[in-house]
Tab-separated table of C-alpha atoms in Angstrom:
chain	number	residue	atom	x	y	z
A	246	UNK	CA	-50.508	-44.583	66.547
A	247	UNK	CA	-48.670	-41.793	64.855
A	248	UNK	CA	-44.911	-41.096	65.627
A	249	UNK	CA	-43.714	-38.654	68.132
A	250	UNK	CA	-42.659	-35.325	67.127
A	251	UNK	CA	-38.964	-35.342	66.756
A	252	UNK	CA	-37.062	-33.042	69.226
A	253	UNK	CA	-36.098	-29.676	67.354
A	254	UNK	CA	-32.383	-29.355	67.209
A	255	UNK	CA	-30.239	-27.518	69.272
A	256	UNK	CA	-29.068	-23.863	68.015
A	257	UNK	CA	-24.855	-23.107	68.251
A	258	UNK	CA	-23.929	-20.259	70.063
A	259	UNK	CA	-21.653	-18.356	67.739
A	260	UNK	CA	-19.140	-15.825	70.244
A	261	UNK	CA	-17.465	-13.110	68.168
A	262	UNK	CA	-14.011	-11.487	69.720
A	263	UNK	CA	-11.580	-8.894	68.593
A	264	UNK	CA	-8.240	-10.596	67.364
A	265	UNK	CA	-5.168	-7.774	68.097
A	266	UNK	CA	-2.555	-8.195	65.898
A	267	UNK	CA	0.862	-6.824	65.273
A	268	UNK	CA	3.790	-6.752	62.771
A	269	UNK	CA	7.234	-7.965	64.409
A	270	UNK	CA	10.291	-8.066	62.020
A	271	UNK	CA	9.715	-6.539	59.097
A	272	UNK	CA	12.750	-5.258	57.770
A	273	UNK	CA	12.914	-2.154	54.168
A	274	UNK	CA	15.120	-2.696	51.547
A	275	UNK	CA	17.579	-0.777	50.926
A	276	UNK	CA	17.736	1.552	47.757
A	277	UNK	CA	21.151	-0.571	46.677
A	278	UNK	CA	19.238	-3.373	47.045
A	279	UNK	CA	16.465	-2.588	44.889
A	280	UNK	CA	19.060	-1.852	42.234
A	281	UNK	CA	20.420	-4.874	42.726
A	282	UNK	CA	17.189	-6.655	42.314
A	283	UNK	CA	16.084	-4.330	39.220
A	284	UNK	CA	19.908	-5.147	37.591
A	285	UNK	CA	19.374	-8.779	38.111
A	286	UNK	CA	15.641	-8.687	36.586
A	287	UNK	CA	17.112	-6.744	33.834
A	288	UNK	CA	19.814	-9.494	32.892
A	289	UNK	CA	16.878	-12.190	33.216
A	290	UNK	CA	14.354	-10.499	30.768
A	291	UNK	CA	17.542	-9.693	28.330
A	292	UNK	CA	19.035	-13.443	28.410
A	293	UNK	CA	15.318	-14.463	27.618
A	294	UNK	CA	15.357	-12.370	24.593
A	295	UNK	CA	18.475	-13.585	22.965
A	296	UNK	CA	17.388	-16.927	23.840
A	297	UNK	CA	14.370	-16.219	21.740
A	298	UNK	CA	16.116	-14.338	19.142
A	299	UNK	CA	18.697	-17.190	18.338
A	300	UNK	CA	16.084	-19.927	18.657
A	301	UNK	CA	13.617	-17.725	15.682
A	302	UNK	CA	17.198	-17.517	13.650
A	303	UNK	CA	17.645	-21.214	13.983
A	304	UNK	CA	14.178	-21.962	12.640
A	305	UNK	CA	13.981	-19.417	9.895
A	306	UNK	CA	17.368	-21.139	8.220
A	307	UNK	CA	15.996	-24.447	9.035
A	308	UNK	CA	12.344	-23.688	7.312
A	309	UNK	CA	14.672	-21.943	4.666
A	310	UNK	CA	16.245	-25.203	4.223
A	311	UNK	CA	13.518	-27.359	3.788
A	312	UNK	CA	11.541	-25.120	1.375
A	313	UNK	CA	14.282	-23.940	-0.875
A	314	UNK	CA	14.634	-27.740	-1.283
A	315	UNK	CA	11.258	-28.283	-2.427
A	316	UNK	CA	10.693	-25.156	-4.845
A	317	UNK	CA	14.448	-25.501	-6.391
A	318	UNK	CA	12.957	-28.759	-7.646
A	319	UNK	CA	9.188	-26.865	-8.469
A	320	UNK	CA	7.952	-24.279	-8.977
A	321	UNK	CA	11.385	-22.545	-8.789
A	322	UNK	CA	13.083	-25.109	-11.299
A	323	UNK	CA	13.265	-22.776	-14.564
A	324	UNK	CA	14.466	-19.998	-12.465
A	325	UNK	CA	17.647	-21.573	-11.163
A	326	UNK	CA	20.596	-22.372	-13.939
A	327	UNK	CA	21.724	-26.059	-13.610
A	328	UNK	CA	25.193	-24.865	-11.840
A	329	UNK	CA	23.913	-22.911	-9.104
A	330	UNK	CA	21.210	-25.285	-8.383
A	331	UNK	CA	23.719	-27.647	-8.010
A	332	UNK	CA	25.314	-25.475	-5.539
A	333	UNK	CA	22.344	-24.729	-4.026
A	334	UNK	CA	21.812	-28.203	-3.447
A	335	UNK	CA	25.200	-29.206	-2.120
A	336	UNK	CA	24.945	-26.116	0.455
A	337	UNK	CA	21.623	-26.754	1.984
A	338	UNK	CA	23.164	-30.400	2.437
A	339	UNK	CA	25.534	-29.099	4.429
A	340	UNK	CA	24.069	-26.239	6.675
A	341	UNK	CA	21.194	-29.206	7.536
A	342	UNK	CA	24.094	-31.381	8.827
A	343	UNK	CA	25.203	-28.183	10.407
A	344	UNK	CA	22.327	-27.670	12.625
A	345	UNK	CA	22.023	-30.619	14.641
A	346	UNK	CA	25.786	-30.408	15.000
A	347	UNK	CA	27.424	-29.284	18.515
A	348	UNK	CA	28.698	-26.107	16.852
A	349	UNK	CA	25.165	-24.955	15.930
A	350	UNK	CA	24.733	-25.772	19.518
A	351	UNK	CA	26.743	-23.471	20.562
A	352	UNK	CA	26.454	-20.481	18.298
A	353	UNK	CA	25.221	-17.235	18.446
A	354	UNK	CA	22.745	-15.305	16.713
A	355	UNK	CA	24.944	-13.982	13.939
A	356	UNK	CA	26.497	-18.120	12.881
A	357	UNK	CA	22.704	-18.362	11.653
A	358	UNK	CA	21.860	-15.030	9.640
A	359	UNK	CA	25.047	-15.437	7.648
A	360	UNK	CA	24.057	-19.051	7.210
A	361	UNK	CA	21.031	-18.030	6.100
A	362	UNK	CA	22.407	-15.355	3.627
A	363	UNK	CA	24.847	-17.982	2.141
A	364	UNK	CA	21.564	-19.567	1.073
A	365	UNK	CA	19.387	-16.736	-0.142
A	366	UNK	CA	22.122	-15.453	-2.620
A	367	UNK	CA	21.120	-18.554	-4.787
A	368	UNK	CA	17.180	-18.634	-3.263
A	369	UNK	CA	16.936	-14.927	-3.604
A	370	UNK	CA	17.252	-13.966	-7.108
A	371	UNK	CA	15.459	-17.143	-8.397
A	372	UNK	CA	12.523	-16.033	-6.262
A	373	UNK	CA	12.384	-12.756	-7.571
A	374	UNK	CA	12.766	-13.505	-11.024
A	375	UNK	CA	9.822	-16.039	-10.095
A	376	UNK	CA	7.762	-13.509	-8.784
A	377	UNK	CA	8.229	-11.110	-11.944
A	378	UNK	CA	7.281	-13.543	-14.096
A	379	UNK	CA	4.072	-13.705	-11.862
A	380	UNK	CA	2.971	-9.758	-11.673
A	381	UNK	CA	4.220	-8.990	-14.660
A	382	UNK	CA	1.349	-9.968	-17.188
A	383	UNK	CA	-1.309	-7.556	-14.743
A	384	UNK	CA	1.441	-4.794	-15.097
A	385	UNK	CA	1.910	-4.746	-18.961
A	386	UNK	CA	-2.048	-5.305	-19.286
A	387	UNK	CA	-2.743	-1.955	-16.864
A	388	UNK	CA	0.446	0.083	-18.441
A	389	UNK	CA	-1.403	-1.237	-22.555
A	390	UNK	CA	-4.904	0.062	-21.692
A	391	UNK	CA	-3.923	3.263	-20.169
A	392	UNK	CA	-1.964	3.752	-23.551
A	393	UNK	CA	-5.463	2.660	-25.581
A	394	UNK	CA	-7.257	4.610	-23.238
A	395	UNK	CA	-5.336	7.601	-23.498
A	396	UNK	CA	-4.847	7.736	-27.171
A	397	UNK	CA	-8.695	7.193	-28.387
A	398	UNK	CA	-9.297	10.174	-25.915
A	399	UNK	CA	-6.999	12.259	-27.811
A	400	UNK	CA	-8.597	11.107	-31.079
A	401	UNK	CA	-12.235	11.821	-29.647
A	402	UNK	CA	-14.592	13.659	-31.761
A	403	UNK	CA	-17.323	13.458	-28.986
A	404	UNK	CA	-18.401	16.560	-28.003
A	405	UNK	CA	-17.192	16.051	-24.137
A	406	UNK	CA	-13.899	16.784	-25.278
A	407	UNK	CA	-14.259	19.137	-27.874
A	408	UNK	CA	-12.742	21.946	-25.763
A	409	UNK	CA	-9.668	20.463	-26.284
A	410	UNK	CA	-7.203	22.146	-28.199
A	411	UNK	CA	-4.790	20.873	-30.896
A	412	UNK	CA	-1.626	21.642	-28.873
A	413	UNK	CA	-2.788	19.506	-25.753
A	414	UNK	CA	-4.287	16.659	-28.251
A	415	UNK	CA	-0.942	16.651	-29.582
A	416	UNK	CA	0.929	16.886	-26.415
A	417	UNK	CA	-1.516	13.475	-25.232
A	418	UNK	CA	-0.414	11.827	-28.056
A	419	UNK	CA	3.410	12.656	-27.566
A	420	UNK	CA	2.914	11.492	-23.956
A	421	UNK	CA	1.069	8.174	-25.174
A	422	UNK	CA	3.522	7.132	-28.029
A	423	UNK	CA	6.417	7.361	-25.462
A	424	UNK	CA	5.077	5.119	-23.110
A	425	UNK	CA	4.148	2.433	-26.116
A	426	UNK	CA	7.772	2.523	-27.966
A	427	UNK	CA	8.853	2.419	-24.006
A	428	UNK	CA	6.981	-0.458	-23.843
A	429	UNK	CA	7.474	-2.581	-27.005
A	430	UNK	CA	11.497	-2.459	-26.465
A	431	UNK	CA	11.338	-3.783	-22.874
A	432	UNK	CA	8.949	-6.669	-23.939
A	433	UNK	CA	11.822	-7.541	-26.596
A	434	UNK	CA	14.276	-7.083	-24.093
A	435	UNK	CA	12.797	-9.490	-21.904
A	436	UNK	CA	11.582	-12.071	-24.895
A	437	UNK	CA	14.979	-12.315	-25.628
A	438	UNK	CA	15.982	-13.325	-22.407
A	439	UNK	CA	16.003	-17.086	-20.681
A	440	UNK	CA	14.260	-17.549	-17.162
A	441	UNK	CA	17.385	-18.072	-15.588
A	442	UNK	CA	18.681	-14.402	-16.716
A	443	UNK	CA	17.711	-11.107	-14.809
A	444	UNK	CA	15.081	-9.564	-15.645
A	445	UNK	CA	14.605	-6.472	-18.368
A	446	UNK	CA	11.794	-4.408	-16.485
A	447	UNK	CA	10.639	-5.146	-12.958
A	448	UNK	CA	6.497	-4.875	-12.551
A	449	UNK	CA	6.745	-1.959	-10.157
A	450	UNK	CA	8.770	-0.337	-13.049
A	451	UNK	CA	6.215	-1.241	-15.204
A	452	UNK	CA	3.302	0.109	-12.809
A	453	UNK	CA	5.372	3.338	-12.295
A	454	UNK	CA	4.962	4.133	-16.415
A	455	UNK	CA	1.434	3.510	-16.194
A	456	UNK	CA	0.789	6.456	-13.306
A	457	UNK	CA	3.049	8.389	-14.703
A	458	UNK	CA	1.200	8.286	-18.189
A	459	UNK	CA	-1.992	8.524	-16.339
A	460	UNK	CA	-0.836	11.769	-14.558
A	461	UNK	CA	0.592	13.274	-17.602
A	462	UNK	CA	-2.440	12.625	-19.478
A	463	UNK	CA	-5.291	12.501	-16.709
A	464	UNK	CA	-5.542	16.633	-15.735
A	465	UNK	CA	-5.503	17.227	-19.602
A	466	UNK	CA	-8.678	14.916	-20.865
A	467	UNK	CA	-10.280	15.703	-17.735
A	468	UNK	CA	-10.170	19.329	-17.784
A	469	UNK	CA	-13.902	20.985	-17.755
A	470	UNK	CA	-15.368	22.704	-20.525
A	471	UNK	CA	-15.416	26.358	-19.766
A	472	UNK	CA	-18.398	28.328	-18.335
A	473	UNK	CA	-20.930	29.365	-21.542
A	474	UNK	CA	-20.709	33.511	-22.393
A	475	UNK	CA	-23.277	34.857	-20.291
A	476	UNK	CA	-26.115	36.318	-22.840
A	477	UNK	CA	-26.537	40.390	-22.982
A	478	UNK	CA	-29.027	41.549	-21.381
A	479	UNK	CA	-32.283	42.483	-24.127
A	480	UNK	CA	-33.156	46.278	-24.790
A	481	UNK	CA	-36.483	47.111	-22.844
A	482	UNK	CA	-39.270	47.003	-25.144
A	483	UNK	CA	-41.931	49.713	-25.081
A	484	UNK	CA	-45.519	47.903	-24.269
A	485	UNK	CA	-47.554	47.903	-27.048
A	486	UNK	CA	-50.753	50.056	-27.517
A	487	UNK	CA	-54.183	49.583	-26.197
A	488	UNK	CA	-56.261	47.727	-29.234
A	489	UNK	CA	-59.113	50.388	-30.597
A	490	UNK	CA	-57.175	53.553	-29.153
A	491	UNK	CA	-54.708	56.294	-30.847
A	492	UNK	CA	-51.364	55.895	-30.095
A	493	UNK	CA	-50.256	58.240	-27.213
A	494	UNK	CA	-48.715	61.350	-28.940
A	495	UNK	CA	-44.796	61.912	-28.583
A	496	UNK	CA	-43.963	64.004	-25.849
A	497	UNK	CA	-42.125	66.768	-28.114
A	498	UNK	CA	-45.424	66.835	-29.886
A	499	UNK	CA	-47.212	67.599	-26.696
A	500	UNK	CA	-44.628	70.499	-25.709
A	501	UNK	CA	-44.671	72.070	-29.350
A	502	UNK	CA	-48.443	72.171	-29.614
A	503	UNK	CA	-49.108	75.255	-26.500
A	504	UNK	CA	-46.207	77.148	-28.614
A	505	UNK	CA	-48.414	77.193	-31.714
A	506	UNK	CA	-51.355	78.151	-29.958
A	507	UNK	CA	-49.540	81.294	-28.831
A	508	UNK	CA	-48.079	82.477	-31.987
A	509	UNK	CA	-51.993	82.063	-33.616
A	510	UNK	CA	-53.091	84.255	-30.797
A	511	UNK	CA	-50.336	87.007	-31.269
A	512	UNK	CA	-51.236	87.188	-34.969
A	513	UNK	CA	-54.560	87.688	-34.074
């Protein structure tokens, strides 16, 4: 037999009421108060930043630390005289010991940037005269063709540039032997000096000579040949004659010709 049908189930009756509700004991602050509040969030957000501030000075000596340590012993080696190396050395030794001590603990922004000073006036000028030594091939190179560049343009036969006078050939050439005698005594100035020594021309120095040969020169080579004379204009041509015709009579012939006719007649 088949199974009964099971009973449907039974629907909820949902009932929906109005809820009244009111606000008992709310109390406004007073302007002082919010003043007071403001002052105190102000102190908060200003204690947060110093916090922050002396904990980024504590890690920038400490990273300072640990890489001066590694490049005074690489790549930084021939840039740093034995002496101050050993100083170097013997200082980082003892601002490392300084840091996990309960006076670097306790100090303020300022203990650390000085620190970190102390350091850099041995880091700092062995970096730089690292970095020189870096740029400064690129900046001799760009400063040596602008000065090739410059002076087989003032040489140039090529028709391009024959509108170029002697005077501002010459003044090219002026402009381009300056910058190579410039040139050739700071590269002996330098060659003459050791690694550890400062450094006879900086690359931005360098750099500087080469625009300022380029702008010199530039406006000069560059300048546009001038406009061709315009060509005067042709004198209008009379059109030639008709083939197989007499050529049309002048026009003082034509006026003279009714005055001899008279005279024959007055003779007659």
């Amino acid at each position: 037999a088949a199974p009964a049908d099971a009973p449907a189930p039974k629907k909820k009756k949902i009932r929906k009421h109005d809820l009244s509700m009111s606000a008992t004991g709310l109390s406004q602050l007073t302007g002082v108060q919010i003043e007071k509040f403001k002052q105190a969030e102000f102190e908060m957000a200003t204690q947060d930043r110093h916090i922050r501030e002396l904990q980024e000075k504590k890690n920038d000596l400490e990273a300072y630390i640990y890489s001066m340590r590694d490049r005074a012993s690489g790549d930084l080696s021939e840039y740093i005289s034995e002496a101050d190396k050993a100083a170097l050395s013997q200082l980082m030794d003892d601002l490392e010991n300084w840091l996990y001590s309960d006076e670097a603990e306790h100090a303020n922004k300022s203990a650390f940037v000085s620190r970190l000073d102390e350091l850099r006036k041995y880091g700092g000028p062995a970096e730089e005269r690292y970095r020189e030594a870096e740029e400064r091939p690129a900046a001799v190179e760009a400063l040596q063709a602008a000065v090739s560049e410059y002076s087989a343009l003032a040489a140039s036969v090529d028709a391009a540039y024959e509108h170029i006078g002697a005077e501002d050939r010459a003044k090219v050439r002026g402009e381009v032997q300056a910058a190579a005698d410039w040139l050739a005594a700071k590269q002996a100035e330098q060659a003459a000096k050791r690694k550890t020594d400062p450094v006879a021309v900086t690359a931005k120095e360098l750099r500087s000579k080469r625009d300022a040969l380029v702008s010199a020169c530039r406006p000069i080579m560059n300048r546009p040949k001038p406009a061709p004379p315009k060509p005067e204009p042709k004198p209008e041509e009379k059109p030639a004659p008709a083939p197989d015709q007499p050529p049309a009579p002048d026009a003082a012939a034509e006026g003279a010709a009714p005055a001899a006719s008279a005279m024959d007649e007055g003779l007659d």
